[in-house]
Short mmCIF file of C-alpha atoms in Angstrom, two decimals:
data_model
loop_
_atom_site.label_atom_id
_atom_site.label_comp_id
_atom_site.label_asym_id
_atom_site.label_seq_id
_atom_site.Cartn_x
_atom_site.Cartn_y
_atom_site.Cartn_z
CA MET A 16 22.18 85.41 44.18
CA PRO A 17 21.33 87.95 47.17
CA ASP A 18 19.69 90.97 46.43
CA PRO A 19 22.24 94.23 46.07
CA ILE A 20 22.37 96.36 48.84
CA THR A 21 21.21 100.13 48.46
CA PRO A 22 23.66 102.76 48.47
CA ARG A 23 22.20 103.84 52.11
CA LEU A 24 22.72 100.27 53.67
CA ALA A 25 26.35 100.32 51.87
CA GLU A 26 26.92 103.33 53.69
CA LEU A 27 25.35 102.38 56.99
CA ARG A 28 27.80 99.12 56.91
CA GLN A 29 30.77 101.11 56.13
CA GLN A 30 29.83 103.41 59.12
CA PHE A 31 29.14 100.41 61.33
CA GLY A 32 32.38 98.47 60.55
CA LEU A 33 34.72 101.78 61.14
CA ARG A 34 33.12 102.09 64.54
CA LEU A 35 33.77 98.76 65.33
CA ARG A 36 37.42 99.05 64.11
CA GLU A 37 37.48 102.55 66.27
CA LEU A 38 35.94 100.63 69.26
CA ARG A 39 38.76 97.45 68.73
CA GLU A 40 41.46 99.67 67.93
CA GLY A 41 40.47 101.78 71.35
CA HIS A 42 40.75 98.68 73.29
CA GLY A 43 43.89 97.45 72.29
CA LEU A 44 43.07 93.97 70.35
CA THR A 45 43.43 92.98 67.12
CA GLN A 46 41.22 91.38 64.91
CA GLU A 47 42.22 87.91 65.95
CA ARG A 48 41.97 88.71 69.71
CA LEU A 49 38.40 90.15 69.50
CA SER A 50 37.29 86.93 67.81
CA GLU A 51 38.61 84.69 70.24
CA LEU A 52 36.95 86.83 72.70
CA ALA A 53 33.64 87.20 71.20
CA ASP A 54 33.54 83.76 69.33
CA VAL A 55 33.07 85.21 66.21
CA ASP A 56 35.66 84.45 63.29
CA ARG A 57 38.32 86.68 62.43
CA LYS A 58 37.26 86.86 58.62
CA THR A 59 34.28 87.88 60.05
CA ILE A 60 35.23 90.41 61.85
CA ASN A 61 37.87 91.88 58.68
CA ARG A 62 34.01 91.48 56.78
CA ILE A 63 32.25 93.92 59.37
CA GLU A 64 34.83 96.20 59.73
CA ASN A 65 35.21 96.65 56.14
CA GLY A 66 31.53 97.00 55.40
CA MET A 67 31.36 93.75 53.57
CA TYR A 68 29.35 92.03 55.84
CA SER A 69 26.17 92.95 58.04
CA PRO A 70 26.56 91.04 61.40
CA HIS A 71 23.10 89.12 62.82
CA LEU A 72 22.11 91.21 65.82
CA ASP A 73 23.49 88.01 67.78
CA LYS A 74 26.90 88.63 66.72
CA VAL A 75 26.71 92.04 67.87
CA PHE A 76 25.71 91.33 71.27
CA GLN A 77 28.56 88.80 71.33
CA ILE A 78 31.30 91.40 69.64
CA ALA A 79 29.63 94.39 72.15
CA ASP A 80 30.36 91.58 75.52
CA ALA A 81 33.56 90.92 74.13
CA LEU A 82 34.44 94.85 73.90
CA SER A 83 32.75 95.17 77.31
CA VAL A 84 30.56 98.20 76.00
CA PRO A 85 26.44 98.23 75.54
CA ALA A 86 25.79 97.19 72.45
CA ARG A 87 24.15 100.67 71.30
CA ASP A 88 27.89 101.85 71.45
CA LEU A 89 28.65 100.12 68.18
CA PHE A 90 25.97 102.47 66.49
CA GLU A 91 27.07 105.82 67.54
CA TRP A 92 28.94 107.50 65.27
CA ASP A 93 29.37 110.83 63.87
CA SER A 94 28.66 110.49 60.11
CA ALA A 95 31.01 113.77 58.83
CA SER A 96 34.07 111.81 60.55
CA HIS A 97 33.60 108.35 59.74
CA ARG A 98 33.47 109.21 55.92
CA ARG A 99 35.98 107.28 53.53
#
């Protein structure tokens, strides 16, 4: 069984997921369409957006390329505005 993640990591996953959703919706893409463009399973996109999965760096690059944004854009968020 994997080790539980720390509260800090859980928060970062949430923020990353919210940022991904924001960029995806800003590009007018569904999770399904992004998954096709990025060659990443749609369920994986959903899990990332919901903070349930931490993607490997290769997947981050694939997703960024599919969104036509630099990978760093996925890591740029305003902490105050992205809390649930």
